[in-house]
CSV table of C-alpha atoms and ligand atoms in Angstrom, one decimal:
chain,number,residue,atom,x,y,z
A,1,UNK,CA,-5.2,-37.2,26.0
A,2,UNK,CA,-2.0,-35.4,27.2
A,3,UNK,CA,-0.5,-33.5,24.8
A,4,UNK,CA,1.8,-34.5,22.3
A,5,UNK,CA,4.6,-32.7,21.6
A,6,UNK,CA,7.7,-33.2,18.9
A,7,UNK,CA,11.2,-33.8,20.3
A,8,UNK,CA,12.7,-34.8,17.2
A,9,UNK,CA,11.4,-34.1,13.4
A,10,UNK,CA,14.2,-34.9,10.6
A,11,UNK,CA,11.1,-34.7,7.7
A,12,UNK,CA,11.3,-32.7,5.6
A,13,UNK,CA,8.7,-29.7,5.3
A,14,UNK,CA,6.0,-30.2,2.1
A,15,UNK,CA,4.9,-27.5,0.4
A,16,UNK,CA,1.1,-28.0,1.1
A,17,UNK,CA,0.1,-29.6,4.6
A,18,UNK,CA,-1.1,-33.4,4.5
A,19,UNK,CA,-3.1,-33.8,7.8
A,20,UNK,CA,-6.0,-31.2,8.3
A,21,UNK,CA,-5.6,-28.5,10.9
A,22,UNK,CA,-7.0,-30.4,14.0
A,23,UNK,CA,-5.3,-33.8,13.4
A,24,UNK,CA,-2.0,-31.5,12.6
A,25,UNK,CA,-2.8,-29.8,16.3
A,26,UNK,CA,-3.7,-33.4,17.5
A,27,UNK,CA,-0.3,-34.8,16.4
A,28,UNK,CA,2.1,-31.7,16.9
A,29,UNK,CA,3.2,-31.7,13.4
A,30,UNK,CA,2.3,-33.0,10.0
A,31,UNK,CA,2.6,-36.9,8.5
A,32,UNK,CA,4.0,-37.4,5.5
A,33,UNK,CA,4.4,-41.1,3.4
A,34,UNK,CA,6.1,-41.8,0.6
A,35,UNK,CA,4.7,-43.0,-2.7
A,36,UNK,CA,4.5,-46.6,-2.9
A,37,UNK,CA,7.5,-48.6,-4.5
A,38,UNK,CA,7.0,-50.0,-7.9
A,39,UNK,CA,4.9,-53.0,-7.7
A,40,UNK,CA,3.9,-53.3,-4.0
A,41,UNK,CA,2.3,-51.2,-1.6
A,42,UNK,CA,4.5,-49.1,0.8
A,43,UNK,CA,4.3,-51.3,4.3
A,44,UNK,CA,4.3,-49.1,7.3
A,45,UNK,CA,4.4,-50.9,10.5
A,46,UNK,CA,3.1,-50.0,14.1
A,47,UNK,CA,4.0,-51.9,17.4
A,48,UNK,CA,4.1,-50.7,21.2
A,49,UNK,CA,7.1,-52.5,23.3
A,50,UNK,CA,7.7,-52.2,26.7
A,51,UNK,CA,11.3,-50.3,27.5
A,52,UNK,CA,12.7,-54.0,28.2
A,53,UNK,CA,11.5,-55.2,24.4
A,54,UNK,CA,8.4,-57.1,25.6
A,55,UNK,CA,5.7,-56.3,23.1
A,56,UNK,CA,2.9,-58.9,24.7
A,57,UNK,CA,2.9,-60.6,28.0
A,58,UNK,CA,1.6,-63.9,26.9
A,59,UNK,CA,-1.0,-64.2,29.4
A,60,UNK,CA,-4.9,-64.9,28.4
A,61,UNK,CA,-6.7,-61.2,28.6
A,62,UNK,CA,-3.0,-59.5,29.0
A,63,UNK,CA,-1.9,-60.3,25.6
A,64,UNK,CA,-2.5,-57.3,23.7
A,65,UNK,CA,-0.9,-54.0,22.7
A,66,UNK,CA,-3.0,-52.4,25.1
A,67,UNK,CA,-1.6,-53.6,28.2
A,68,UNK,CA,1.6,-53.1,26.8
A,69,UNK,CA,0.9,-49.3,26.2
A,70,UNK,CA,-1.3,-49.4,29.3
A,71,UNK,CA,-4.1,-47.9,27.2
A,72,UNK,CA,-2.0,-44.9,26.8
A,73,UNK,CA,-4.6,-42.4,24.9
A,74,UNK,CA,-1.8,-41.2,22.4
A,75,UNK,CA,-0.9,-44.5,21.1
A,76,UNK,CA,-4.7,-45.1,20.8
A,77,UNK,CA,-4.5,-41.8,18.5
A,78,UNK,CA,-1.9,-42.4,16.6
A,79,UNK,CA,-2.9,-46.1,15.9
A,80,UNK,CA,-5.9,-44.4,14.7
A,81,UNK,CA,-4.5,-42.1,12.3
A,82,UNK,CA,-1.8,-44.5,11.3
A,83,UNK,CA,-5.3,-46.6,10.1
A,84,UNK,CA,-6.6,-43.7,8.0
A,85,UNK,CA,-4.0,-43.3,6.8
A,86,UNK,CA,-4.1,-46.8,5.3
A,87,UNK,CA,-5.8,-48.7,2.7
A,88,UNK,CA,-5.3,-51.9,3.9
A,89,UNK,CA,-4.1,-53.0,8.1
A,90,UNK,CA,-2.7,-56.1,7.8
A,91,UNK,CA,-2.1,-58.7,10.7
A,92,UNK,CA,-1.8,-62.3,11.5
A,93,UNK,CA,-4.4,-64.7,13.0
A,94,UNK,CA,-2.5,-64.7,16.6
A,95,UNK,CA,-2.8,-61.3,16.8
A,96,UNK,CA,-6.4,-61.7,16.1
A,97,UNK,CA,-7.1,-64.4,18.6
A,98,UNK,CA,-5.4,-62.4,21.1
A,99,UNK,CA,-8.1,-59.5,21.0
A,100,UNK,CA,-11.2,-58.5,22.0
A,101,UNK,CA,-14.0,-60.4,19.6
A,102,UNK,CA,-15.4,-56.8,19.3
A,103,UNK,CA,-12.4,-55.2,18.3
A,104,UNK,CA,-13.0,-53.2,15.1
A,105,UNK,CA,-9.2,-52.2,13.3
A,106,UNK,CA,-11.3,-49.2,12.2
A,107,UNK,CA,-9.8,-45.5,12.9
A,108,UNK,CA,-13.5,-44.5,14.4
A,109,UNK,CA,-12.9,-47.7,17.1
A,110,UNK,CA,-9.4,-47.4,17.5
A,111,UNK,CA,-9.8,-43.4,19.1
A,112,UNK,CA,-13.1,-42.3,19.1
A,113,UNK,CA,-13.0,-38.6,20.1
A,114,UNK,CA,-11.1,-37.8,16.9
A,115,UNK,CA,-13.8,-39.9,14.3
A,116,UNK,CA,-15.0,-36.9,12.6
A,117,UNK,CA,-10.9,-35.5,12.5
A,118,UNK,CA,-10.0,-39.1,10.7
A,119,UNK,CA,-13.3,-39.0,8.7
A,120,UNK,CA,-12.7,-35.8,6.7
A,121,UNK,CA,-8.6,-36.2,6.4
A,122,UNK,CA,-9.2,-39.7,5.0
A,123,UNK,CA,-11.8,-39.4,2.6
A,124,UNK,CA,-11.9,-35.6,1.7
A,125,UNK,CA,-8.2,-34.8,2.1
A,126,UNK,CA,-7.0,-38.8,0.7
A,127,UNK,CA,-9.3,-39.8,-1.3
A,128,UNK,CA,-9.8,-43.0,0.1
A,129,UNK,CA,-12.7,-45.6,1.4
A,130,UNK,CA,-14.5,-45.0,4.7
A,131,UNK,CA,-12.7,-47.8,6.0
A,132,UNK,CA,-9.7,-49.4,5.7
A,133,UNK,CA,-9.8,-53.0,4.2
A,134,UNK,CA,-8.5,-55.6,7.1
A,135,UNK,CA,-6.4,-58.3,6.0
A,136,UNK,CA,-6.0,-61.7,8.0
A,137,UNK,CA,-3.3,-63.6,7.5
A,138,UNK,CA,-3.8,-67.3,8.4
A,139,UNK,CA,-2.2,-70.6,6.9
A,140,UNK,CA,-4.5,-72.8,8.8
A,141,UNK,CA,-7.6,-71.0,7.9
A,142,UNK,CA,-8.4,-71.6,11.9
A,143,UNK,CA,-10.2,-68.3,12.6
A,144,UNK,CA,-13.2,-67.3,14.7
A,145,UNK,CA,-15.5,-66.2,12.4
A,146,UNK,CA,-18.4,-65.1,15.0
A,147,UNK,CA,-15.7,-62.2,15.8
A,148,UNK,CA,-16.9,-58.3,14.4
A,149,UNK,CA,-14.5,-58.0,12.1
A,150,UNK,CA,-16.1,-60.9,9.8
A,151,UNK,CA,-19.9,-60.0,10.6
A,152,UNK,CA,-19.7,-56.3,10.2
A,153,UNK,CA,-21.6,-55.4,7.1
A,154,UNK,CA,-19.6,-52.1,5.2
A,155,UNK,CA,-16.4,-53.1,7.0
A,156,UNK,CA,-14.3,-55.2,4.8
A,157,UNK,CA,-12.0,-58.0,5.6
A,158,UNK,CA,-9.9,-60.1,3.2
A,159,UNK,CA,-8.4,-63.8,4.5
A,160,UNK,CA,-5.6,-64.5,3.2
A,161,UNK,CA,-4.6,-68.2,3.4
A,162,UNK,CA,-3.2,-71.3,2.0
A,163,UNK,CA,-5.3,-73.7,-0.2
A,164,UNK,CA,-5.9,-76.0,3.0
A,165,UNK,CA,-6.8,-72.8,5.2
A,166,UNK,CA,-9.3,-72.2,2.3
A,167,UNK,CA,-11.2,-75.4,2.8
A,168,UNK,CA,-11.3,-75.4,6.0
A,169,UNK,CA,-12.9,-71.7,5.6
A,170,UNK,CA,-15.1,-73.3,3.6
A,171,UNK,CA,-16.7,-75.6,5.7
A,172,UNK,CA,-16.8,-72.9,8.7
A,173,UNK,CA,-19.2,-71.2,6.3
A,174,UNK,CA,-17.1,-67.9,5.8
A,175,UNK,CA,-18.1,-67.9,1.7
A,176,UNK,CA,-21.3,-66.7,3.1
A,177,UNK,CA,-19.9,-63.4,4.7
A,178,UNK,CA,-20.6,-60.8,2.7
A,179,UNK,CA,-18.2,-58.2,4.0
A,180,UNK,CA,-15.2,-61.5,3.9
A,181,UNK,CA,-13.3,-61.9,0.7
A,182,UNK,CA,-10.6,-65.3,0.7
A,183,UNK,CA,-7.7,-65.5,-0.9
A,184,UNK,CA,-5.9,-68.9,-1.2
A,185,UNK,CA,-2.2,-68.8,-2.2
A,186,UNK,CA,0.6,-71.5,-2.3
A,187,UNK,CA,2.3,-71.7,0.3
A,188,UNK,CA,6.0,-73.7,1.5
A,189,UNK,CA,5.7,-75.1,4.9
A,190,UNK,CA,2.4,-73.4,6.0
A,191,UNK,CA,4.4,-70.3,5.4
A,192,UNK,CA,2.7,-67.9,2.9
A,193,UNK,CA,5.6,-65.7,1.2
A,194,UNK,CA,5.4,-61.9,2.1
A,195,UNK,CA,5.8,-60.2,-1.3
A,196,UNK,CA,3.3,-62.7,-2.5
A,197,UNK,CA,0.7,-61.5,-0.1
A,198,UNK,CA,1.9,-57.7,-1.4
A,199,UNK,CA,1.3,-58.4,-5.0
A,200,UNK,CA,-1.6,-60.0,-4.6
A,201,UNK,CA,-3.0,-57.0,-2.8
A,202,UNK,CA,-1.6,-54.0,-4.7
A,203,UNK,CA,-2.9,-56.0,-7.8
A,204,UNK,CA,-6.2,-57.1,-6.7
A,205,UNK,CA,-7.1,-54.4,-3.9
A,206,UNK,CA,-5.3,-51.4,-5.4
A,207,UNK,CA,-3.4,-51.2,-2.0
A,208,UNK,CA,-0.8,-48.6,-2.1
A,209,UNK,CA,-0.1,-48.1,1.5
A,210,UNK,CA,-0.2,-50.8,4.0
A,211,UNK,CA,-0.2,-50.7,7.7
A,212,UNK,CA,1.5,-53.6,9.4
A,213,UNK,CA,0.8,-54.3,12.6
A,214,UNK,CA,2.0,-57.7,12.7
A,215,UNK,CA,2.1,-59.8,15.2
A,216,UNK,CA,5.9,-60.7,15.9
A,217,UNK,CA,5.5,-64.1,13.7
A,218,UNK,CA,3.8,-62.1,10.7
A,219,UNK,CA,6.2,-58.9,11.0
A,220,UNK,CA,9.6,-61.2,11.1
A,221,UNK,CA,8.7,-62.7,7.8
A,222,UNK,CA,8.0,-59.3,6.2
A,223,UNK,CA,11.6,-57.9,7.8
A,224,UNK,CA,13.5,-61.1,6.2
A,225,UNK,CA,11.9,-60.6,2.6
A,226,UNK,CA,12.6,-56.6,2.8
A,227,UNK,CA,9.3,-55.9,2.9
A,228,UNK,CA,9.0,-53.3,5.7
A,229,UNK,CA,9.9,-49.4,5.0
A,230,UNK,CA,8.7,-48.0,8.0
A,231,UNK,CA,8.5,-48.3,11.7
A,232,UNK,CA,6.9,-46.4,14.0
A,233,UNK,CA,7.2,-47.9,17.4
A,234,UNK,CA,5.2,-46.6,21.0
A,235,UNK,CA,7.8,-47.0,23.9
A,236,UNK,CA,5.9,-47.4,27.2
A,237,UNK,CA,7.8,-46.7,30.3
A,238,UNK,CA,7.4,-50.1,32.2
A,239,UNK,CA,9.4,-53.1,32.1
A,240,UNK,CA,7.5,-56.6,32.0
A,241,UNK,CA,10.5,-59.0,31.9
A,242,UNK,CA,11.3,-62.6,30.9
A,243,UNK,CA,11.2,-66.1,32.8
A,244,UNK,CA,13.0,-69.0,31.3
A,245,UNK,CA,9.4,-71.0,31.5
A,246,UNK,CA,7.1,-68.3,29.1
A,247,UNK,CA,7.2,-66.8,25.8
A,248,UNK,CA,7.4,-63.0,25.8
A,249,UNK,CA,7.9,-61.9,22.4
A,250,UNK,CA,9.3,-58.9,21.2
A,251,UNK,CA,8.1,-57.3,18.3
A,252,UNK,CA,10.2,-59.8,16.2
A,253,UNK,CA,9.7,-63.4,16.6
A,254,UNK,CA,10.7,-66.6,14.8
A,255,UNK,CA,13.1,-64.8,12.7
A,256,UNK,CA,16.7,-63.9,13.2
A,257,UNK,CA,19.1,-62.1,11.9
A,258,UNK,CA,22.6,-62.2,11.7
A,259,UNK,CA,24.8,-59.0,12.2
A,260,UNK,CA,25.6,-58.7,8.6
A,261,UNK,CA,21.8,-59.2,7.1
A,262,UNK,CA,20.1,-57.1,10.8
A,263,UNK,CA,17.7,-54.4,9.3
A,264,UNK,CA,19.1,-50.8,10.0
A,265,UNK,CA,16.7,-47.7,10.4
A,266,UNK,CA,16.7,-44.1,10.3
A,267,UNK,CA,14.8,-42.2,13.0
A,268,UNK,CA,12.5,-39.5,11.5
A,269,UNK,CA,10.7,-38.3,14.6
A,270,UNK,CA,10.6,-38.8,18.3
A,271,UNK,CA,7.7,-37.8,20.0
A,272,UNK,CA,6.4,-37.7,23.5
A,273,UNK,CA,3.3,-37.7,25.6
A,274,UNK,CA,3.7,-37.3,29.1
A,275,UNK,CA,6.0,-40.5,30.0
A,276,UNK,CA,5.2,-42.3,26.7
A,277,UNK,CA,7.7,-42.1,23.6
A,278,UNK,CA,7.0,-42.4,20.0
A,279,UNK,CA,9.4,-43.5,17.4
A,280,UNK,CA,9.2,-43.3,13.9
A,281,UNK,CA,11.5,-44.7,11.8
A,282,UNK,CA,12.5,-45.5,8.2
A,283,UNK,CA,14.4,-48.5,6.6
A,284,UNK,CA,18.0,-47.4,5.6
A,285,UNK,CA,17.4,-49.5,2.5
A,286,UNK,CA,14.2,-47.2,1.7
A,287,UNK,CA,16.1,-44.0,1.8
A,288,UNK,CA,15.9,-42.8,-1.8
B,1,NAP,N1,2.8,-54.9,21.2
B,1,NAP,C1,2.3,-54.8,20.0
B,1,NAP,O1,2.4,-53.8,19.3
B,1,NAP,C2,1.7,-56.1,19.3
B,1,NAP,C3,1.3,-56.0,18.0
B,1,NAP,C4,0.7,-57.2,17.4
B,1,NAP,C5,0.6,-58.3,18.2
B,1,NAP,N2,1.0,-58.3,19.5
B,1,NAP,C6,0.8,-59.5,20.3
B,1,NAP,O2,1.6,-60.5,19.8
B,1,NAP,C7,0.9,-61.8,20.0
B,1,NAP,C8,0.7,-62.6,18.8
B,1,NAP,O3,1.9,-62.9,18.3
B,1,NAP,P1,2.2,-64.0,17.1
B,1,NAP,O4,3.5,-63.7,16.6
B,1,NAP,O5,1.8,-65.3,17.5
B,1,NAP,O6,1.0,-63.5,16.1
B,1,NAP,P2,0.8,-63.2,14.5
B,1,NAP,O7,2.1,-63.0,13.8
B,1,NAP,O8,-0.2,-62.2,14.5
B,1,NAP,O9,0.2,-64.5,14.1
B,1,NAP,C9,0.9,-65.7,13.8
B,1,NAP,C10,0.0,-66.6,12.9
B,1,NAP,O10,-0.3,-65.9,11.7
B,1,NAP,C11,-0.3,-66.8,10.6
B,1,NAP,N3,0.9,-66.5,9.8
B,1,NAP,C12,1.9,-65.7,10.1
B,1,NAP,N4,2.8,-65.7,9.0
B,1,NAP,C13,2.2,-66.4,8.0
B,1,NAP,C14,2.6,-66.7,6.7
B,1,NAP,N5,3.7,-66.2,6.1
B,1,NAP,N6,1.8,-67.5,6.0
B,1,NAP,C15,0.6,-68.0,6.5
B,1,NAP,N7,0.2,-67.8,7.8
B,1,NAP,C16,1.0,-67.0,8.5
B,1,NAP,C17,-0.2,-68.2,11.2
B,1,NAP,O11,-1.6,-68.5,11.4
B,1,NAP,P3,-2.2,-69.9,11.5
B,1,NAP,O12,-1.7,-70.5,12.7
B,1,NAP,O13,-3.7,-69.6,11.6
B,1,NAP,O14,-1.8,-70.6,10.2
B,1,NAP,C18,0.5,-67.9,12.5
B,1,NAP,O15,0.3,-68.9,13.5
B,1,NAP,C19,-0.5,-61.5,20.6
B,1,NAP,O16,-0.4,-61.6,22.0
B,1,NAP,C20,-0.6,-60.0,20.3
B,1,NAP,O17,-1.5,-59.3,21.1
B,1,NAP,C21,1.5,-57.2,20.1
């Protein structure tokens, strides 16, 4: 991995140092996250886009982050400490589909020469599980259940889905996965409301800090309901563009805004890795 280096910090300096010495060398600087806010968990977010806006390419075995990034090793290690820093990743069942049936949103998976760094700063230094717990988020209850993430014993998954997608669930046998826990909640329009999904989760899964990594559909509806405090977005340094025939979403889609309800942010740090860029940014709503 090239080194990274810090362009920008605006954070300000903690008294004692959250990230262990390596991951603090790793990352040029310390990460620091806020406390959650009352009743739901604090919802981070992490996408890559393209310098055009394009955050997938839409094309079967090209869909994914990765050839966004173009496997860029920093935003491989960031996405991994972004997931131990989490107790819960969150993302929807197109971003699922759209992935590697291997894939593991584990930190160990996500960048494997830092496992033992993530392993001692997320459960010596936070306190937390071995793994983060992965949350689906699917109306129709349509997944692929043969994929690792629902067979992998000691890595847990929750499904969170409508009454209908809990049925059909059902019947694909996934009550008998032991490391799978469903959740069915009402639901307008096939659409599952945001802080619903949050309450249910800080209440039931002790989930203070959640990592969103959407997909565009998912991460839209979180934006409109003012659930999102954080952004940290990986700008890659090529430009996919758009025909009038395909989809190429950015990482919002399905929801828009108007100029007078558009989310603002607040850039905390800019860093770089040879011709990569990585912005982190807060909600200007979350400033307090
Ligand atoms: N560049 C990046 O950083 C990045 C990050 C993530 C994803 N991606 C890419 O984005 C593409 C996927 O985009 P997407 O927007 O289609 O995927 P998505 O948001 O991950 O998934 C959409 C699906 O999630 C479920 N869903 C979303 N909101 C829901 C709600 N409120 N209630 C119930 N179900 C809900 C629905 O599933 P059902 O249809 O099963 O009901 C919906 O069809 C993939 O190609 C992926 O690789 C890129």
């Amino acid at each position: 991995m090239a080194f990274i280096q810090t362009v920008i910090n605006r954070e300000r300096d903690q008294l004692e140092p959250a990230l262990p010495q390596g991951l603090r060398e790793l990352y040029d600087g310390d990460l620091w996250f806020r406390e959650s806010p009352a009743q739901r968990p604090l919802v981070v977010a992490n996408f890559v886009s393209t310098l055009d806006g394009v955050a997938s390419y839409g094309i079967q075995g090209h869909a994914g982050g990765s050839t966004i990034s173009g496997s860029d090793p920093a935003d491989r290690f960031i996405m991994g400490l972004l997931r131990a820093s989490a107790d819960a990743i969150m993302v929807g069942s197109g971003t699922v589909n759209d992935t590697n049936p291997k894939s593991l949103w584990i930190p160990d998976y996500t960048y494997p020469d830092a496992k033992l760094l993530y392993a001692q700063y997320r459960v010596s230094v936070l306190g937390k599980s071995k793994y983060p717990l992965l949350v689906v988020v699917s109306g129709s209850g349509k997944l692929e259940l043969e994929r690792a993430i629902f067979q992998t014993a000691g890595v847990p998954t929750v499904i969170i889905t409508t009454p209908a997608g809990e049925d059909a669930l059902a019947k694909a046998g996934a009550m008998k996965l032991p490391s799978v826990q469903i959740h069915a909640l009402d639901a307008e329009g096939g659409i599952i409301s945001p802080l619903a999904m949050l309450r249910l989760l800080y209440v039931q899964h002790g989930v203070r800090r959640l990592l969103h990594e959407g997909g565009p559909t998912l991460f839209g509806q979180f934006l409109a309901a003012e659930a999102v405090d954080e952004l940290f977005l990986t700008l890659s340094p090529q430009i996919a563009g758009r025909g009038g025939d395909a989809i190429r979403p950015a990482i919002v889609q399905g929801t828009k805004f108007i100029p007078e309800t558009a989310p603002w942010f607040q850039l905390l740090s800019v860093k770089q890795s040879a011709e990569h860029l990585y912005l982190r940014y807060r909600h200007a709503e979350s400033q307090k």
